Short mmCIF file of C-alpha atoms and ligand atoms in Angstrom, two decimals:
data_model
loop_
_atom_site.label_atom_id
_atom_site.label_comp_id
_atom_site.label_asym_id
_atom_site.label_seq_id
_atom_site.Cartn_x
_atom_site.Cartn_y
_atom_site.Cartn_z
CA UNK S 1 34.31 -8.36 -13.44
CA UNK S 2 34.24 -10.73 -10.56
CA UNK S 3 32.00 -13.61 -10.37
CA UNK S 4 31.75 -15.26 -7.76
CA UNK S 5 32.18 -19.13 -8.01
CA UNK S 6 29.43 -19.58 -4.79
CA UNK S 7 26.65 -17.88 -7.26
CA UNK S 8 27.54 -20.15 -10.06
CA UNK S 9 27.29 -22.68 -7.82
CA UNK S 10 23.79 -21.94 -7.09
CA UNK S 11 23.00 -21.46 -10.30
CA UNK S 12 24.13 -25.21 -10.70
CA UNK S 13 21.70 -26.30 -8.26
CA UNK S 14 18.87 -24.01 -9.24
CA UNK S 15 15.78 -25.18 -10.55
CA UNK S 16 13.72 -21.36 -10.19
CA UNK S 17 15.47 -18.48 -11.80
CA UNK S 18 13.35 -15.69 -11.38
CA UNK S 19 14.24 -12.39 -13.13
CA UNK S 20 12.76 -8.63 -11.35
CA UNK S 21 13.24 -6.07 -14.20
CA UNK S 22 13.10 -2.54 -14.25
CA UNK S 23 13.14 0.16 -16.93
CA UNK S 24 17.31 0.04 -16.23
CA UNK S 25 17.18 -3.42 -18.74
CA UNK S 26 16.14 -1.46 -21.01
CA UNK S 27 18.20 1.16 -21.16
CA UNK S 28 20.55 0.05 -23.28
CA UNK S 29 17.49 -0.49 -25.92
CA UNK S 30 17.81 3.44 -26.08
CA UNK S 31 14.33 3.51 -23.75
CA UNK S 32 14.90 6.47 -21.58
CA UNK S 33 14.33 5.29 -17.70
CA UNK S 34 12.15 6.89 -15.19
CA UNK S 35 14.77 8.13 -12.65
CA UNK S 36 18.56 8.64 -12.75
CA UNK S 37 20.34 11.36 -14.89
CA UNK S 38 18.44 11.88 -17.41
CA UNK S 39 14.95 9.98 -16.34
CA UNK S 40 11.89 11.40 -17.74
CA UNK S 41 10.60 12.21 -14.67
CA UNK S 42 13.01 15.08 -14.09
CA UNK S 43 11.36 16.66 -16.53
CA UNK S 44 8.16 15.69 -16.00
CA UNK S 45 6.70 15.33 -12.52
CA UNK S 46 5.11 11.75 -12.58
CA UNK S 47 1.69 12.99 -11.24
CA UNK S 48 1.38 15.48 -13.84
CA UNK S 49 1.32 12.19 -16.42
CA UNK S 50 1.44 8.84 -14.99
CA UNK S 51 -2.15 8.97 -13.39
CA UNK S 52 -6.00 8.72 -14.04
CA UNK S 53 -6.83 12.65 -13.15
CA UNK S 54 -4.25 13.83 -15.42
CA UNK S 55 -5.75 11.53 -18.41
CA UNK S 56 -8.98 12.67 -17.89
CA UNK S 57 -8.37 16.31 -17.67
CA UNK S 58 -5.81 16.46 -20.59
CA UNK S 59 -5.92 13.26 -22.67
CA UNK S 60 -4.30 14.81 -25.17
CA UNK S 61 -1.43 15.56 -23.42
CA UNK S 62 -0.93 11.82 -21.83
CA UNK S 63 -1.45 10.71 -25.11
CA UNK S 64 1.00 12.51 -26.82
CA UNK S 65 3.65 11.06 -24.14
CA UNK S 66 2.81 7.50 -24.73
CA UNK S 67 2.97 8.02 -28.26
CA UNK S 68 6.29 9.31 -28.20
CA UNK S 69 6.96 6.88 -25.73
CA UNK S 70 5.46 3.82 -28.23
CA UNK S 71 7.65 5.58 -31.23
CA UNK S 72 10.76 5.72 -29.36
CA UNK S 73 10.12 1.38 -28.46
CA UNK S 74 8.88 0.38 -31.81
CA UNK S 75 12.31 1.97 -33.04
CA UNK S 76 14.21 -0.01 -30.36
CA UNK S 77 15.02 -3.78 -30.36
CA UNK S 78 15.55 -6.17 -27.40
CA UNK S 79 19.10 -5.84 -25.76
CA UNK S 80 21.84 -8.22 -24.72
CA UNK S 81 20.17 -7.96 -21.40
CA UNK S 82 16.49 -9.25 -22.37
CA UNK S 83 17.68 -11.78 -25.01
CA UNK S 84 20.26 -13.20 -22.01
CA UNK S 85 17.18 -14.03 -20.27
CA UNK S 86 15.26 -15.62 -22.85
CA UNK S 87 18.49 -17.86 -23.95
CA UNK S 88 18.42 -19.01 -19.83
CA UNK S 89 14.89 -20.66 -20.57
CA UNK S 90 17.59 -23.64 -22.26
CA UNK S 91 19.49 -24.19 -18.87
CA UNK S 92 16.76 -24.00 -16.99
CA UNK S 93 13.32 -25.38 -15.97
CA UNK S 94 11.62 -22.59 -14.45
CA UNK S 95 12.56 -19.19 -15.91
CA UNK S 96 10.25 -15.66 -15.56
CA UNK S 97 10.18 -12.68 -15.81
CA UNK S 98 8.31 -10.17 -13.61
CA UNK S 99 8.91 -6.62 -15.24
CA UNK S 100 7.69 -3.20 -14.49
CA UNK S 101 8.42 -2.35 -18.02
CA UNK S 102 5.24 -1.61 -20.47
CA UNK S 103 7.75 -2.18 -23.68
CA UNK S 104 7.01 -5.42 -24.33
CA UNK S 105 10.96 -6.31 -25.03
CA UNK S 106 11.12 -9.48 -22.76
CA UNK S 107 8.32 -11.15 -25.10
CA UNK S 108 9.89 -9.85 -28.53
CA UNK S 109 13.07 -11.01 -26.85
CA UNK S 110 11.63 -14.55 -26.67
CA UNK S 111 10.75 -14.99 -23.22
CA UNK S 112 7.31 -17.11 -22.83
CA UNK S 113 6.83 -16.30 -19.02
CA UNK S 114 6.07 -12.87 -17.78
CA UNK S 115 3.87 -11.48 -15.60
CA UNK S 116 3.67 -7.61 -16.31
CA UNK S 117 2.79 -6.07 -13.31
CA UNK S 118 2.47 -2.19 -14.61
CA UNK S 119 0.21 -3.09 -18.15
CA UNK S 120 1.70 -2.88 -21.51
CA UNK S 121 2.03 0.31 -24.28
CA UNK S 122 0.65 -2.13 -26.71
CA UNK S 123 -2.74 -2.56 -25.10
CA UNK S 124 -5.67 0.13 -24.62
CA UNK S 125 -9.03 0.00 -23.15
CA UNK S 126 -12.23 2.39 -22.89
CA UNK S 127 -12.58 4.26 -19.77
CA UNK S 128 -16.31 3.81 -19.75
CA UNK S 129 -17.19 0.40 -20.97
CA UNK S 130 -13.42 -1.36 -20.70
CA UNK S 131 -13.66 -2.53 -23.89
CA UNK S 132 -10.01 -3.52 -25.26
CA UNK S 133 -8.48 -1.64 -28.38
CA UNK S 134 -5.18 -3.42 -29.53
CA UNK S 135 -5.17 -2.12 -33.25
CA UNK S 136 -3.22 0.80 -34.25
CA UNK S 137 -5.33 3.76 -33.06
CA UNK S 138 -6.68 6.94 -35.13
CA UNK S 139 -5.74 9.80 -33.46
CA UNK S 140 -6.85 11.64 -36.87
CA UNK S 141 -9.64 13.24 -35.00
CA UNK S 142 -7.77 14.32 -31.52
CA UNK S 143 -7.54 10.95 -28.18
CA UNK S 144 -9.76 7.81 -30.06
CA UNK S 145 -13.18 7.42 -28.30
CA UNK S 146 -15.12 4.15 -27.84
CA UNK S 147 -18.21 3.12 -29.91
CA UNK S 148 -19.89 3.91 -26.38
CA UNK S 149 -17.92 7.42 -26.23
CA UNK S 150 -15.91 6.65 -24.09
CA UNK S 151 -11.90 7.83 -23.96
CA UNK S 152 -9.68 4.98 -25.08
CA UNK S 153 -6.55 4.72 -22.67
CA UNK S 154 -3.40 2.54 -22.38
CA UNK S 155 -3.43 -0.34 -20.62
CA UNK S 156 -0.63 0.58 -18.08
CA UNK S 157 -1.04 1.09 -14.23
CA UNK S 158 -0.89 4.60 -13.10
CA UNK S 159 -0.50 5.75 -9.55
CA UNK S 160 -3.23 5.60 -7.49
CA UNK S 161 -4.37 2.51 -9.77
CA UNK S 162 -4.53 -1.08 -8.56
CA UNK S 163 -2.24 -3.63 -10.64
CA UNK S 164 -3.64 -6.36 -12.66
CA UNK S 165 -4.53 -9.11 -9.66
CA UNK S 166 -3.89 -11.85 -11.54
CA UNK S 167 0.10 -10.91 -12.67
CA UNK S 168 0.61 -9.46 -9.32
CA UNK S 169 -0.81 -12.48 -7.87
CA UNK S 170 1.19 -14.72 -10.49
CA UNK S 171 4.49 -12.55 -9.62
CA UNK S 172 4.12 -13.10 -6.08
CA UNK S 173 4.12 -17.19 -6.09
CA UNK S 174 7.28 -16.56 -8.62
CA UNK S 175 8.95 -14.58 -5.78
CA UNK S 176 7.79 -17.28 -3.06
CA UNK S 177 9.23 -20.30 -5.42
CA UNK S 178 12.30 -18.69 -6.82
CA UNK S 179 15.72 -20.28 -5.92
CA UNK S 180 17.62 -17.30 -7.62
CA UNK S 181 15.67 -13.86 -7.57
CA UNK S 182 17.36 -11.51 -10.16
CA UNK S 183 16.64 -7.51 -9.57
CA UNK S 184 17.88 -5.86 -12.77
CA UNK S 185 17.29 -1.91 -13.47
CA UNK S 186 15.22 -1.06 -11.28
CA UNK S 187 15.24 1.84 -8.26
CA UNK S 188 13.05 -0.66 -6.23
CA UNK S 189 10.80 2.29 -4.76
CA UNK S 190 7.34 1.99 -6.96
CA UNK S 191 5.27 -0.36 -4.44
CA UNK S 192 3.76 -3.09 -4.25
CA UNK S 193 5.98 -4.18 -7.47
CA UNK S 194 9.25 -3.31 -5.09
CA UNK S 195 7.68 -5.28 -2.31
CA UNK S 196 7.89 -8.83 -4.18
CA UNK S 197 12.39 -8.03 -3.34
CA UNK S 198 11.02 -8.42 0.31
CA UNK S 199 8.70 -11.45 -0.69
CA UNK S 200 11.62 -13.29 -2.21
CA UNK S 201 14.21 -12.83 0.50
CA UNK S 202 11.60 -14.27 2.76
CA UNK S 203 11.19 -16.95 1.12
CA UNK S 204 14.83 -17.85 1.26
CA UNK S 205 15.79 -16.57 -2.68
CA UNK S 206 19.33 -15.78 -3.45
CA UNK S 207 18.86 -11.76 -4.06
CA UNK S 208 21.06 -10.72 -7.64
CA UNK S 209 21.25 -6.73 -8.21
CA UNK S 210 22.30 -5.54 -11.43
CA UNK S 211 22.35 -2.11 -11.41
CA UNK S 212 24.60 0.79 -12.77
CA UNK S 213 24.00 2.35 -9.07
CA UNK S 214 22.84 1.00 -5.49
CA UNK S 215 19.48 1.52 -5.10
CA UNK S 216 17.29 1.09 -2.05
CA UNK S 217 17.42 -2.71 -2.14
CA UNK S 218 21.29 -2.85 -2.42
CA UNK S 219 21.86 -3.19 1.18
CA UNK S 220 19.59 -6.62 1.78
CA UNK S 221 20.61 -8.32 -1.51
CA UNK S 222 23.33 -11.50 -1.71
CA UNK S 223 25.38 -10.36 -4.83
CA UNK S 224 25.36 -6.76 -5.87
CA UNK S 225 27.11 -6.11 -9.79
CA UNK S 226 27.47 -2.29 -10.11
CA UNK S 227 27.49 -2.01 -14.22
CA UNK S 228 25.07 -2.36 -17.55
CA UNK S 229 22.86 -5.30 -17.38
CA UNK S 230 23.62 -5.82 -20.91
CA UNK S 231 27.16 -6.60 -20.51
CA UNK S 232 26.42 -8.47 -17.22
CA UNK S 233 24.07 -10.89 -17.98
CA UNK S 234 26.07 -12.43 -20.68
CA UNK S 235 29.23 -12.45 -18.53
CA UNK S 236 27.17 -14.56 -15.80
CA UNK S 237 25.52 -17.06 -18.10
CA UNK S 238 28.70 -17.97 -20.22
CA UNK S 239 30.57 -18.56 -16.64
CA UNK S 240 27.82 -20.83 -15.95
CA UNK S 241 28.05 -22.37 -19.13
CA UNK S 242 31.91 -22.75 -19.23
CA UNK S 243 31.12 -24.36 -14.98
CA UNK S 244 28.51 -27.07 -16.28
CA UNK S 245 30.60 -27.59 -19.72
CA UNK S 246 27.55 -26.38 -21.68
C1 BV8 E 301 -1.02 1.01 -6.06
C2 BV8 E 301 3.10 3.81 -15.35
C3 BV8 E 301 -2.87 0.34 -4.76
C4 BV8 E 301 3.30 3.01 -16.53
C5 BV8 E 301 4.21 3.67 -13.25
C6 BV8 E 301 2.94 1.20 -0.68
C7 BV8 E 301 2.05 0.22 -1.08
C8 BV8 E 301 1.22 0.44 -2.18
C9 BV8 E 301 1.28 1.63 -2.91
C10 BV8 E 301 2.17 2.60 -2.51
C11 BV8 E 301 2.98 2.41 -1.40
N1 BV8 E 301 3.74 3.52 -1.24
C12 BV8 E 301 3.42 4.41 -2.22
C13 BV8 E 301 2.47 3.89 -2.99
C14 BV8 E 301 1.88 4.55 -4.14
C15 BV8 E 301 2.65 4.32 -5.44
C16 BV8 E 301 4.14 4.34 -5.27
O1 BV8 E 301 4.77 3.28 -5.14
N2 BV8 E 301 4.74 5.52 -5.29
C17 BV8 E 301 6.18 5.61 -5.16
C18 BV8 E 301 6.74 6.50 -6.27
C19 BV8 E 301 6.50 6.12 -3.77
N3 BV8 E 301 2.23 3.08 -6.02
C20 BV8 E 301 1.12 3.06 -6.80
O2 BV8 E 301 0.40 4.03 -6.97
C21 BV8 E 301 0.80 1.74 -7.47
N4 BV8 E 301 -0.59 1.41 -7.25
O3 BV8 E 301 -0.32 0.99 -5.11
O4 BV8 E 301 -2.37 0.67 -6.03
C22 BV8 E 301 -3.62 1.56 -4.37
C23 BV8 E 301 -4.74 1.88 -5.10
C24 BV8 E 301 -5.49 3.01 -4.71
C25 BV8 E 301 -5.06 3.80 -3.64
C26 BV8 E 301 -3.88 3.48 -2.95
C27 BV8 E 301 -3.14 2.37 -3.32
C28 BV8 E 301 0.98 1.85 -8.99
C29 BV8 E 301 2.43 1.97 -9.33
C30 BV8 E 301 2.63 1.95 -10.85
C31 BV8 E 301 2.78 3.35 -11.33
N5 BV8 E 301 3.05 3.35 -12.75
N6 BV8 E 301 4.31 3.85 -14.54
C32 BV8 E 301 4.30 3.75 -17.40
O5 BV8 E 301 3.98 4.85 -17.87
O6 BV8 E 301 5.38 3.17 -17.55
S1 BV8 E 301 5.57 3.86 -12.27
C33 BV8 E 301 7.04 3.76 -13.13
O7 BV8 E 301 8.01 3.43 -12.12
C34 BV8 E 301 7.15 2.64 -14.14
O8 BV8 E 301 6.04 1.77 -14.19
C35 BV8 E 301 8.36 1.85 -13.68
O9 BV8 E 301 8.23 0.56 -14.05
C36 BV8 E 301 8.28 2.06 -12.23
C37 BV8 E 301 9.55 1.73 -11.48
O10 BV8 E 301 10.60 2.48 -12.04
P1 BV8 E 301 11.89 1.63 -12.52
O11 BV8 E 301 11.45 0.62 -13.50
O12 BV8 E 301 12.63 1.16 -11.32
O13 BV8 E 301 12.70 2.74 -13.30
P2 BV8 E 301 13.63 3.87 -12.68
O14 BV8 E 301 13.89 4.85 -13.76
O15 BV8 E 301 13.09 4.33 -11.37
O16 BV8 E 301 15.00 3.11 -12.34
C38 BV8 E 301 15.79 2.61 -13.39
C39 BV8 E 301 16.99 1.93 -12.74
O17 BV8 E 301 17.79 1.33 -13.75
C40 BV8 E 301 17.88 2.90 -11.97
O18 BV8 E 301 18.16 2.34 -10.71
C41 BV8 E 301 19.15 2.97 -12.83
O19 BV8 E 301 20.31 3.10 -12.03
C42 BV8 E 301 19.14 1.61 -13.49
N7 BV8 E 301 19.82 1.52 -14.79
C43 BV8 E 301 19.89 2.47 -15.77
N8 BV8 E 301 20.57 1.97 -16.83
C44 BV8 E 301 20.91 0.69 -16.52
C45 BV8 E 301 20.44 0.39 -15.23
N9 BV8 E 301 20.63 -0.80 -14.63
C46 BV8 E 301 21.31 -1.74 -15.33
N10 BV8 E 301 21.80 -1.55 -16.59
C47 BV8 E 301 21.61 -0.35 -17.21
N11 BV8 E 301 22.11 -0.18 -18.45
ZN1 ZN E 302 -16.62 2.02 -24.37
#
């Protein structure tokens, strides 16, 4: 695979590598995607799941999703992909990661900044009072309630639902500072995440797509690799490594 010697020369000179990740990274974790061939959500429709109305009127259901969902990434580990982008904290001084994801493989991957934008399968809250639930739940007795009654839920965004402020907010300065803006797995259509693409070409970012098809945001990006993250990524860093004699 081609890569071109102008990226790895911006890569020399960059001091903000910012990395846009999508369910796509992890992929090759075994973590079935969203979209695509054989996305969950051709099976599913995502309103059916993926939103407060549906929780509420059959928790049981959305629970038993995001259970199988939790099984299927406590069985997985952290691909070339994710562990890429925690080895490019070394090389450089300001490295993040804004996912989409909810797997929480960039942090058992080793990366130290990420701003999740969509929650994280690992977290759950009560619907009624918010309180937080982060220990292994009992679902002995049908969806866990809350010592006030309420339901306990994940902690993910669902349609309709605003994202956390303060990672969206965090993700957006990321976007406006980054010298290199990586978009990796992702379809780029679930807003306002998609939007911070837009936010970083403004801002005059070097767009990087890795993606095993184009997507919406091919046509407006600066490099575009059509192939598995987790063989790309590598390829990149060790021809930046072999350019700065690292
Ligand atoms: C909101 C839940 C404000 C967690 C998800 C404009 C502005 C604002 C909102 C909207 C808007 N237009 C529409 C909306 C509404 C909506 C939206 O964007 N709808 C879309 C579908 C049109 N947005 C919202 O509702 C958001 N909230 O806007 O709040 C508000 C509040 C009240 C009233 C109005 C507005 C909330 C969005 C979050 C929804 N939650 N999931 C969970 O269960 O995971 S969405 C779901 O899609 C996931 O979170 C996922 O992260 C996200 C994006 O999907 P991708 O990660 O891109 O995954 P996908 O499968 O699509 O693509 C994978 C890619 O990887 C593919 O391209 C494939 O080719 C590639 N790939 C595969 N293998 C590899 C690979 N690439 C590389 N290597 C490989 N090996
Ligand atoms: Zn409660």
């Amino acid at each position: 695979m081609q890569i071109d010697k102008l990226l790895i020369d911006k890569l020399k000179s960059a001091r903000s590598v910012v990395f846009f990740t999508g369910a796509g990274i992890s992929a090759e974790s075994g973590i079935p995607t969203f979209r695509g061939k054989n996305g969950i959500w051709n099976k599913l429709k995502p309103e059916e799941l993926a939103n407060f109305n549906a929780f509420m009127q059959n928790p049981d259901m959305v629970w038993e999703w995001y259970n199988h969902r939790k099984k299927i990434i406590h069985e997985s580990v952290p691909n070339p992909a994710h562990l890429t982008i925690a080895d490019m904290q070394k090389y450089f001084d300001d490295v993040t990661v804004i996912t989409q994801n909810i797997d929480n493989l960039h942090r058992r991957a080793g990366s130290n900044k990420i701003f999740e934008l969509h929650g994280n399968i690992e977290r759950n809250y009560c619907v009624k009072c918010k309180k937080f639930y982060n220990e292994e739940l009992d679902f002995s007795e049908g969806v866990p309630k809350c010592d006030c009654g309420g339901l306990i839920r994940p902690d993910v965004v669902w349609f309709g639902e605003f994202l956390p402020q303060d990672q969206f907010k965090a993700g957006e300065k990321a976007a406006m500072n980054a010298d290199i803006f990586f978009i990796i797995g992702t379809s780029a259509v679930v807003y306002p995440a998609a939007g911070l693409v837009y936010t970083a070409k403004q801002n005059g970012a070097v767009l990087v797509e890795i993606n095993v098809t184009e997507t919406e945001i091919s046509s407006i990006v600066n490099y575009s690799f059509l192939g598995k993250a987790g063989e790309i990524l590598p390829e990149i860093l060790n021809k930046y490594k072999t350019a700065v004699n690292l």
